[in-house]
CSV table of C-alpha atoms in Angstrom, one decimal:
chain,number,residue,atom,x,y,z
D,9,UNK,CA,0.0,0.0,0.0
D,10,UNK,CA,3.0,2.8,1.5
D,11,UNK,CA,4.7,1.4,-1.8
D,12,UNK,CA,1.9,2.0,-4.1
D,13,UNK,CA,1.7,5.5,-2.5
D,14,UNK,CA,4.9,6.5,-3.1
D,15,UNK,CA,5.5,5.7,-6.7
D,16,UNK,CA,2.3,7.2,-7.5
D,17,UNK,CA,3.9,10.7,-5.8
D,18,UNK,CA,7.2,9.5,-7.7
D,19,UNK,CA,5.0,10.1,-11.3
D,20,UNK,CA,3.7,13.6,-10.3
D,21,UNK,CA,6.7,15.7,-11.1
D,22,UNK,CA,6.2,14.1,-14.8
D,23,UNK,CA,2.7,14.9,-14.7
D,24,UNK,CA,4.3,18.4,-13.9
D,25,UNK,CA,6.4,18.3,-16.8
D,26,UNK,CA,3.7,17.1,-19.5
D,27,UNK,CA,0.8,19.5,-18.1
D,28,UNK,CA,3.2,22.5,-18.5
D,29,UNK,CA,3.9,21.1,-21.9
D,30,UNK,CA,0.1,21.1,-22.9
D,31,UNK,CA,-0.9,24.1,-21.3
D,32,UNK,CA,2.6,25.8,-23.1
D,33,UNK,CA,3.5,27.5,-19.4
D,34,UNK,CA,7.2,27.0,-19.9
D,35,UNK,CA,7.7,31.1,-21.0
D,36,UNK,CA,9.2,32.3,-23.7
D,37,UNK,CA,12.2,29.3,-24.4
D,38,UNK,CA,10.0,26.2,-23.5
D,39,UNK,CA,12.9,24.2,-24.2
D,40,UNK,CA,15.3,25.5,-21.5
D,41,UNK,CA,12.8,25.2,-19.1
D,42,UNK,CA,11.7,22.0,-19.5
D,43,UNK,CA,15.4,20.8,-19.9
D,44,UNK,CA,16.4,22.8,-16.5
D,45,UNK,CA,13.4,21.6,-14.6
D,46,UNK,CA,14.0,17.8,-15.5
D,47,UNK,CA,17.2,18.2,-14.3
D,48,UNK,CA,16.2,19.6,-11.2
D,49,UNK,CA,14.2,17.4,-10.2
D,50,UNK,CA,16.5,14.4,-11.0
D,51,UNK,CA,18.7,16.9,-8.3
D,52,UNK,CA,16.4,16.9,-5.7
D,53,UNK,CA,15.4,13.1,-5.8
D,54,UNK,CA,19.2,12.5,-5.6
D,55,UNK,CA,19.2,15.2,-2.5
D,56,UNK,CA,16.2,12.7,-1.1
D,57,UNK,CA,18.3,9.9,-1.1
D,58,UNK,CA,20.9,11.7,1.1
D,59,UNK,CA,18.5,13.0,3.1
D,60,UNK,CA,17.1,9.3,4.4
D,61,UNK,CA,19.5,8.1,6.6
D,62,UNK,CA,19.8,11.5,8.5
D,63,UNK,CA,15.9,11.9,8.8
D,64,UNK,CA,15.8,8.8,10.3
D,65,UNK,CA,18.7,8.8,12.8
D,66,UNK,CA,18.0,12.5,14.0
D,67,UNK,CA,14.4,13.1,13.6
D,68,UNK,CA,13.2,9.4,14.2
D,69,UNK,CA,11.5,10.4,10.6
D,70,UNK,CA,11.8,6.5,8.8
D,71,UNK,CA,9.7,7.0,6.0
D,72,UNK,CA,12.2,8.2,3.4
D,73,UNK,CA,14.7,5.4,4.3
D,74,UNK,CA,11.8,3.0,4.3
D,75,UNK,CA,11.5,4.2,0.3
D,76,UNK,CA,14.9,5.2,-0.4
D,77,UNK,CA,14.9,2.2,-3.3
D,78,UNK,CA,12.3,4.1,-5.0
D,79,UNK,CA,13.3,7.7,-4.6
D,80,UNK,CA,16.7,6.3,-6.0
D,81,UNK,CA,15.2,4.4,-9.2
D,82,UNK,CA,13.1,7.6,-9.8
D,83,UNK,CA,16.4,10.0,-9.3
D,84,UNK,CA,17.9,7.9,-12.6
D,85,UNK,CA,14.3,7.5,-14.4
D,86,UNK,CA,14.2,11.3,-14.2
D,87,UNK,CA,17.8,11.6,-15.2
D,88,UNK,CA,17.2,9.6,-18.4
D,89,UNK,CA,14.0,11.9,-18.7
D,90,UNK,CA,16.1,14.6,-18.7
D,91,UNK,CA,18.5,13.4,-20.7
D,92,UNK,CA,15.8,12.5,-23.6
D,93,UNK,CA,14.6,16.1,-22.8
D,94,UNK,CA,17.9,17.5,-24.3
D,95,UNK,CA,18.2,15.3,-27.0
D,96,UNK,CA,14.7,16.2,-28.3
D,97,UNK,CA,14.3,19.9,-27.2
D,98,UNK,CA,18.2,20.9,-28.0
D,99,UNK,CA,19.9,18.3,-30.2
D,100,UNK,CA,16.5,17.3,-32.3
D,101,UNK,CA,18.4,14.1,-32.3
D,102,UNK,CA,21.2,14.8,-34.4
D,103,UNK,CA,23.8,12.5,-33.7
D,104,UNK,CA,26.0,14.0,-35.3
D,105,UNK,CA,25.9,17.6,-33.3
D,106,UNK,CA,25.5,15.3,-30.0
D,107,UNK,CA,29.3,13.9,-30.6
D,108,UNK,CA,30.2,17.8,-31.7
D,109,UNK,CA,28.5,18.7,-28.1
D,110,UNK,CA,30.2,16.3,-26.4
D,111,UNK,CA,33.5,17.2,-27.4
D,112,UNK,CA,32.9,21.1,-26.9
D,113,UNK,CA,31.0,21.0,-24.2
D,114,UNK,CA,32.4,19.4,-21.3
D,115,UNK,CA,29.6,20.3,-19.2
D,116,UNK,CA,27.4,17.6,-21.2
D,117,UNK,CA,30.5,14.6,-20.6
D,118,UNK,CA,30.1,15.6,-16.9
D,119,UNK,CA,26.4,14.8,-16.9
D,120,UNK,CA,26.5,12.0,-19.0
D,121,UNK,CA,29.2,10.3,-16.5
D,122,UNK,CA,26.8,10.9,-13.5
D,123,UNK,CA,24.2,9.6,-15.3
D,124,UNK,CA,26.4,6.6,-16.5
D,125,UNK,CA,27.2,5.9,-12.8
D,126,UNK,CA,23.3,6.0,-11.5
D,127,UNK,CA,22.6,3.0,-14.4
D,128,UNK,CA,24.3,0.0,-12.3
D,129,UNK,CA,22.6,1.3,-8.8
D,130,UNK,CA,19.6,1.6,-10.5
D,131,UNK,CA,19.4,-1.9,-12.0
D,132,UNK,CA,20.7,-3.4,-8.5
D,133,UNK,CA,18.3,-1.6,-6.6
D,134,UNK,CA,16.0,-4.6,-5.9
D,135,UNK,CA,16.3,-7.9,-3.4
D,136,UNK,CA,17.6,-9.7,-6.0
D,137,UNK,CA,20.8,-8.3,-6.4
D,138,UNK,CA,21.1,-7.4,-2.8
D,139,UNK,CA,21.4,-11.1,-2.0
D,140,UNK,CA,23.5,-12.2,-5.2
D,141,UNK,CA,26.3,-9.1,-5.1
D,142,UNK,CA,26.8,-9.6,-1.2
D,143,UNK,CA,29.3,-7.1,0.8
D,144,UNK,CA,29.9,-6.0,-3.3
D,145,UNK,CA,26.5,-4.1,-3.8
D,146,UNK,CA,27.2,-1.8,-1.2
D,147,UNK,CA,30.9,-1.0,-2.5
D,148,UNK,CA,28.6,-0.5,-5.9
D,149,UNK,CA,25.9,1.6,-4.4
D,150,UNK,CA,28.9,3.5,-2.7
D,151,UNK,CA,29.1,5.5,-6.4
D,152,UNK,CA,26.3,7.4,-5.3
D,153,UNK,CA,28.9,10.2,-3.6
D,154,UNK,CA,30.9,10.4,-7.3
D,155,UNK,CA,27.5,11.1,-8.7
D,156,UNK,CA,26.8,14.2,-5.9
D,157,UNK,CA,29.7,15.9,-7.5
D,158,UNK,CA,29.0,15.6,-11.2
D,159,UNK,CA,25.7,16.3,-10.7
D,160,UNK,CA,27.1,20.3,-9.1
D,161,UNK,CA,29.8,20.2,-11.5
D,162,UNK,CA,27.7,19.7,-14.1
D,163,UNK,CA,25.2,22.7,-13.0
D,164,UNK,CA,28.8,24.9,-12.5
D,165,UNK,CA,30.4,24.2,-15.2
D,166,UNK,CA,27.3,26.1,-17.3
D,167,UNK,CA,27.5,28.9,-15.0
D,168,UNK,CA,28.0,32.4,-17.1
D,169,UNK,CA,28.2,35.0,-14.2
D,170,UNK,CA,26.0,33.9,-10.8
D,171,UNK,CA,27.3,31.0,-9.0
D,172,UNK,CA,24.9,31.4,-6.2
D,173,UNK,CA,22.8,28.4,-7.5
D,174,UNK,CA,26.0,25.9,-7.6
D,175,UNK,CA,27.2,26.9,-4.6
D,176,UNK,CA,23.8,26.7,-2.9
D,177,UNK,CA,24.0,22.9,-4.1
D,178,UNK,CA,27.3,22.4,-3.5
D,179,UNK,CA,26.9,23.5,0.4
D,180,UNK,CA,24.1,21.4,0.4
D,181,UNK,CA,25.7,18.4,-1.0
D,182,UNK,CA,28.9,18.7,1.5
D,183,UNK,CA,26.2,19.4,4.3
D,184,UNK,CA,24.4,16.0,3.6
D,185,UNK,CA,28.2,14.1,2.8
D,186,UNK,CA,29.2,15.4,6.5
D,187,UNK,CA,26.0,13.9,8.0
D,188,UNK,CA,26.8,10.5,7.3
D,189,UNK,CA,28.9,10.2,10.2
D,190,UNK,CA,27.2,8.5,12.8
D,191,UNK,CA,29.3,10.3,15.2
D,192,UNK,CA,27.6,13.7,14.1
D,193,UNK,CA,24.1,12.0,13.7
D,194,UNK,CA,24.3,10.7,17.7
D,195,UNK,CA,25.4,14.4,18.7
D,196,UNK,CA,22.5,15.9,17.0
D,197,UNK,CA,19.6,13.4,17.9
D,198,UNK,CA,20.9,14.2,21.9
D,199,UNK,CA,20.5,17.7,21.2
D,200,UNK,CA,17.0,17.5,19.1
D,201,UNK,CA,15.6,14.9,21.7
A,12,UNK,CA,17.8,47.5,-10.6
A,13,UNK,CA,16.2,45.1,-8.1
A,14,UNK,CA,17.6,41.7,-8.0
A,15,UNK,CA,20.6,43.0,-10.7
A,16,UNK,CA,24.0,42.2,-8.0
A,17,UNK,CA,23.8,38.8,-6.9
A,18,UNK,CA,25.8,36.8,-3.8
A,19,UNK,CA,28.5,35.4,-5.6
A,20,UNK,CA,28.6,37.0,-9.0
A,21,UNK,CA,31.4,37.8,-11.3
A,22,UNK,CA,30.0,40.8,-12.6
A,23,UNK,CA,31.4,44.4,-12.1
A,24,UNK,CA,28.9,47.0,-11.4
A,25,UNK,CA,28.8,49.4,-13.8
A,26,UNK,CA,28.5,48.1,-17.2
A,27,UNK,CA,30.9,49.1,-19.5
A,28,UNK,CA,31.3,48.1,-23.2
A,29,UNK,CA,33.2,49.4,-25.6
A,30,UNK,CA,33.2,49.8,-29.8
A,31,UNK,CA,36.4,50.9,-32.1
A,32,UNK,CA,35.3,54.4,-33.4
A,33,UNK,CA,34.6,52.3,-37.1
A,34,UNK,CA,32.7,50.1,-35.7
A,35,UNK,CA,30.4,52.5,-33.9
A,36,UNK,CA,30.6,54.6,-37.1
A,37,UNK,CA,29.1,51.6,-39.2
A,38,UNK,CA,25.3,52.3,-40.6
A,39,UNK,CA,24.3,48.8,-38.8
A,40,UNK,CA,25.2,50.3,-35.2
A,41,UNK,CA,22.4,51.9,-34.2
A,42,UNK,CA,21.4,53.6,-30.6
A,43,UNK,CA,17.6,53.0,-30.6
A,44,UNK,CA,15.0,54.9,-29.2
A,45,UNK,CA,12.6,53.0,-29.9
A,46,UNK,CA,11.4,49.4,-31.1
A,47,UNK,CA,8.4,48.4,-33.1
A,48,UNK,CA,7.3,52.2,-33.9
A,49,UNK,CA,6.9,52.8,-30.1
A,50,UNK,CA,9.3,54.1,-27.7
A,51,UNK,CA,12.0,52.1,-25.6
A,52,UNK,CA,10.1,49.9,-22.4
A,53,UNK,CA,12.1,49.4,-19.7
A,54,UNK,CA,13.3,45.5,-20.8
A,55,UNK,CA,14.5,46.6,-24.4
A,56,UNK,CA,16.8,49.3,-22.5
A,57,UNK,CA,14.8,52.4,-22.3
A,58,UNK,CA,15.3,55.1,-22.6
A,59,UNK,CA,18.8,54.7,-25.2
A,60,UNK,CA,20.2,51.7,-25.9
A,61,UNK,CA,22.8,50.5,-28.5
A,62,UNK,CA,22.6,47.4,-31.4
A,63,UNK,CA,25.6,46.2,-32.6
A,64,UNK,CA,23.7,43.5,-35.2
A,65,UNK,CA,27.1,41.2,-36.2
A,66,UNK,CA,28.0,41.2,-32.2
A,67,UNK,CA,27.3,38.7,-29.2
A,68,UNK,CA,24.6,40.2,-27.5
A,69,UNK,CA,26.2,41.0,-24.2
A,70,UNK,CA,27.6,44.1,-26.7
A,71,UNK,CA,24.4,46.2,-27.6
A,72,UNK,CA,24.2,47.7,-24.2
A,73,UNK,CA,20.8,49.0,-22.5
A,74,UNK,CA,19.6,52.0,-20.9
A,75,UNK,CA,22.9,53.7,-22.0
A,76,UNK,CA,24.2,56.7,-19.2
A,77,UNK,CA,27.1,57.5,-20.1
A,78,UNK,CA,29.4,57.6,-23.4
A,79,UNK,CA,33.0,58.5,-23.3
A,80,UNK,CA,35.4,58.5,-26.2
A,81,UNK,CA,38.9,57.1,-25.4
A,82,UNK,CA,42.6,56.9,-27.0
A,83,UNK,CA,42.7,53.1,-25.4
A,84,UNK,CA,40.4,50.5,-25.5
A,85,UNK,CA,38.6,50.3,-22.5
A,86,UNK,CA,38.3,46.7,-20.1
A,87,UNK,CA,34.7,45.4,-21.1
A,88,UNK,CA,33.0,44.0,-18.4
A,89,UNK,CA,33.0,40.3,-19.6
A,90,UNK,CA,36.3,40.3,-20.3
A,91,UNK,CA,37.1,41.7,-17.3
A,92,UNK,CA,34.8,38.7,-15.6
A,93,UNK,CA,36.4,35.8,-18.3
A,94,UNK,CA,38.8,37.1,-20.2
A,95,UNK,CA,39.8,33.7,-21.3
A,96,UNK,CA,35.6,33.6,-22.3
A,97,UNK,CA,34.8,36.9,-23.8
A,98,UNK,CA,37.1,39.6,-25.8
A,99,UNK,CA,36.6,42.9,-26.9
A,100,UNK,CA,35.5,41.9,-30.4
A,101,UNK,CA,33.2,39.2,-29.4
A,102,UNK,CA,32.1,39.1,-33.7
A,103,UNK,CA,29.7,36.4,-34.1
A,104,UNK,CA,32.0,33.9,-35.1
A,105,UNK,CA,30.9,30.3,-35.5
A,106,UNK,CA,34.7,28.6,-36.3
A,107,UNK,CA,35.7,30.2,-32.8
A,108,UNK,CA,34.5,28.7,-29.6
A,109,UNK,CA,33.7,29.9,-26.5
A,110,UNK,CA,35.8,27.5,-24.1
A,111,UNK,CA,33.1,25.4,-22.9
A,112,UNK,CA,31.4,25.6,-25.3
A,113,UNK,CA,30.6,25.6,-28.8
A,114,UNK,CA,29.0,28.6,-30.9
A,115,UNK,CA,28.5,26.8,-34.4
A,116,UNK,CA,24.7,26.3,-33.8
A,117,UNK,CA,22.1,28.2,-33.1
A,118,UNK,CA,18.7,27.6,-31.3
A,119,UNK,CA,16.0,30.3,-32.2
A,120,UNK,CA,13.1,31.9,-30.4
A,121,UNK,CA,10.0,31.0,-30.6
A,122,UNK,CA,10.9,27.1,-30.6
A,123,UNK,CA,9.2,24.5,-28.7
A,124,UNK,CA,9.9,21.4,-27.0
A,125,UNK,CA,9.5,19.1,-29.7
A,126,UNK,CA,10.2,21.5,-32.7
A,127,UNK,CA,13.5,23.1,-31.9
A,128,UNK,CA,14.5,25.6,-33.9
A,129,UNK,CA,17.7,24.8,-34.6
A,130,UNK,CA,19.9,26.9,-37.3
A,131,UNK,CA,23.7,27.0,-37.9
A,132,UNK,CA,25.3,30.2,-36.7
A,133,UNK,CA,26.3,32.5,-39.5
A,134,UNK,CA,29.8,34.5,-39.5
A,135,UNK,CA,29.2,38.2,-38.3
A,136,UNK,CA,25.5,37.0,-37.6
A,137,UNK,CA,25.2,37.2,-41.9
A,138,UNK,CA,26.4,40.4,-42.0
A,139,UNK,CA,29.7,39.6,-43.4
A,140,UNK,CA,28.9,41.0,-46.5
A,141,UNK,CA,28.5,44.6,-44.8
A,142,UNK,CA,31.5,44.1,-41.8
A,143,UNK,CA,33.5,42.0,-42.7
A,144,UNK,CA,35.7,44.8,-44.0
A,145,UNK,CA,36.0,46.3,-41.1
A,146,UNK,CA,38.3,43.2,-39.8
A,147,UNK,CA,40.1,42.4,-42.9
A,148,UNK,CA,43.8,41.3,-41.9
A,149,UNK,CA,42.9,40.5,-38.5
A,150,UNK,CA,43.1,37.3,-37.1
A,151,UNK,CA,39.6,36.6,-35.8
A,152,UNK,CA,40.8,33.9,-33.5
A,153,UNK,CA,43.3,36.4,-31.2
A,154,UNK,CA,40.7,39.2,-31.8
A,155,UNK,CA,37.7,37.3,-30.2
């Protein structure tokens, strides 16, 4: 039932996407917004998935860590969205500008690397592969923190003038790495509870 | 303006561009008034703003308030910010790219999500014909 739940509030940032579409509420460059916003939400599902173990450890909050699986499928689902996104809206899938983008803009080989990375932790995101890869599916799933960094990079390295948005992200990435230690996360659930 | 200076920008406050006296001499340089028949609104640069057609945009300046003529060329505020990025020049120029990026192609306005509008970029923004003179002998990569 909780499962059904969440995937169900998993599909409404595409029903976000494809309403806007319809209703042609992107502004004046449809295309950049609906490239940005894809990517921002594959951002913030990746900031979810960081967020799970500290909810639960500090606030007693489970019920991100209970779904984490999910959020992180949907973080690459969206990622691919987003990718497609760019392919259609920027490229009009020309193959041939996508290998001239690659190679002159090395903002796009960042992204494509993060995205590269999510592919194995999403397909060995189910029981399965828990029990068959052992101890080795959580060195896999340990890629996660490469991806964190690509994923800022990648919004940085586009930056023309205002950085405030990568740092922003950045801050909040190095936040989120530094609450992983269960040193910290004792600390702070003495001094919330 | 509201919202103009950011936290962490790399833009110096005030603007400043600058055009060789040729260049801003050229019948395709215009300072505009007006746009459409109707006078300057506040987004298109009111009330005096400059067009430099065969130029990267950051070049035709709005809401001009001050003009000064110099004996050296001035430090323009992107290449100031990048000078590695942006030159004084800055011709539209599709066999020179900006270093993270390419500038052979062009993605025009209005184009949607499924129907980009997607055009290769023209040398001097297809005014080579009319400018182009103005650089002969120059080397347009050095000169960006």
């Amino acid at each position: 039932m909780g499962k059904l739940f969440v995937i169900a509030t998993l599909i409404i940032p595409f029903g976000y996407l494809v309403v806007n579409t319809f209703l042609q509420a992107w502004g004046a460059d449809p295309a950049k917004a609906i490239v940005h916003r894809s990517g921002e939400i594959t951002l913030w599902l990746l900031i979810l998935v960081f967020l799970a173990t500290p909810m639960q450890r500090i606030l007693r909050f489970g019920y991100l860590v209970k779904f984490r699986r999910q959020v992180g499928v949907a973080m690459f689902v969206y990622g691919v969205i987003h990718l497609v996104l760019y392919l259609t809206a920027y490229l009009d899938w020309d193959i041939d500008a996508l290998a001239k983008d690659f190679i002159e803009r090395p903002y796009i080989i960042v992204g494509g690397i993060g995205l590269l990375l999510a592919m194995p932790l999403a397909l060995t995101s189910n029981s399965l592969s828990v029990k068959s890869l052992g101890p080795r599916w959580k060195a896999l799933h340990r890629l996660v923190y490469g991806i964190a960094p690509l994923a800022v990079l990648h919004i940085a390295m586009q930056v023309k003038v205002d950085f405030t948005e990568s740092i922003i992200y950045g801050v909040l990435f190095s936040v989120l790495f530094v609450l992983r230690s269960k040193k910290l996360q004792k600390r702070l659930t003495l001094i919330i509870n | 303006m509201p919202g103009q200076k950011t936290l962490f920008s790399g833009i110096d406050y005030p603007y400043i561009e600058g055009l060789r006296i040729d260049e801003a001499m050229h019948p395709l340089t215009i300072l505009a008034v007006g746009l459409y028949g109707k006078d300057l609104l506040g987004q298109n640069g009111a009330p005096l703003r400059l067009v430099v057609p065969w130029k990267y945009g950051f070049k035709s300046i709005k809401s001009i308030v001050k003009i000064e003529l110099t004996e050296e060329k001035p430090l323009t505020t992107w290449a100031k910010s990048a000078p590695h990025e942006y030159g004084f020049y800055a011709n539209v120029n599709p066999k020179v790219s900006h270093p993270r990026w390419s500038q052979a192609r062009e993605r025009r306005l209005p184009g949607g999500v499924f129907s980009p509008n997607i055009i290769d970029t023209q040398m001097f923004n297809g005014y080579a014909d009319q400018v182009a003179s103005l650089y002969s002998g120059m080397n347009l990569r050095t000169n960006y």
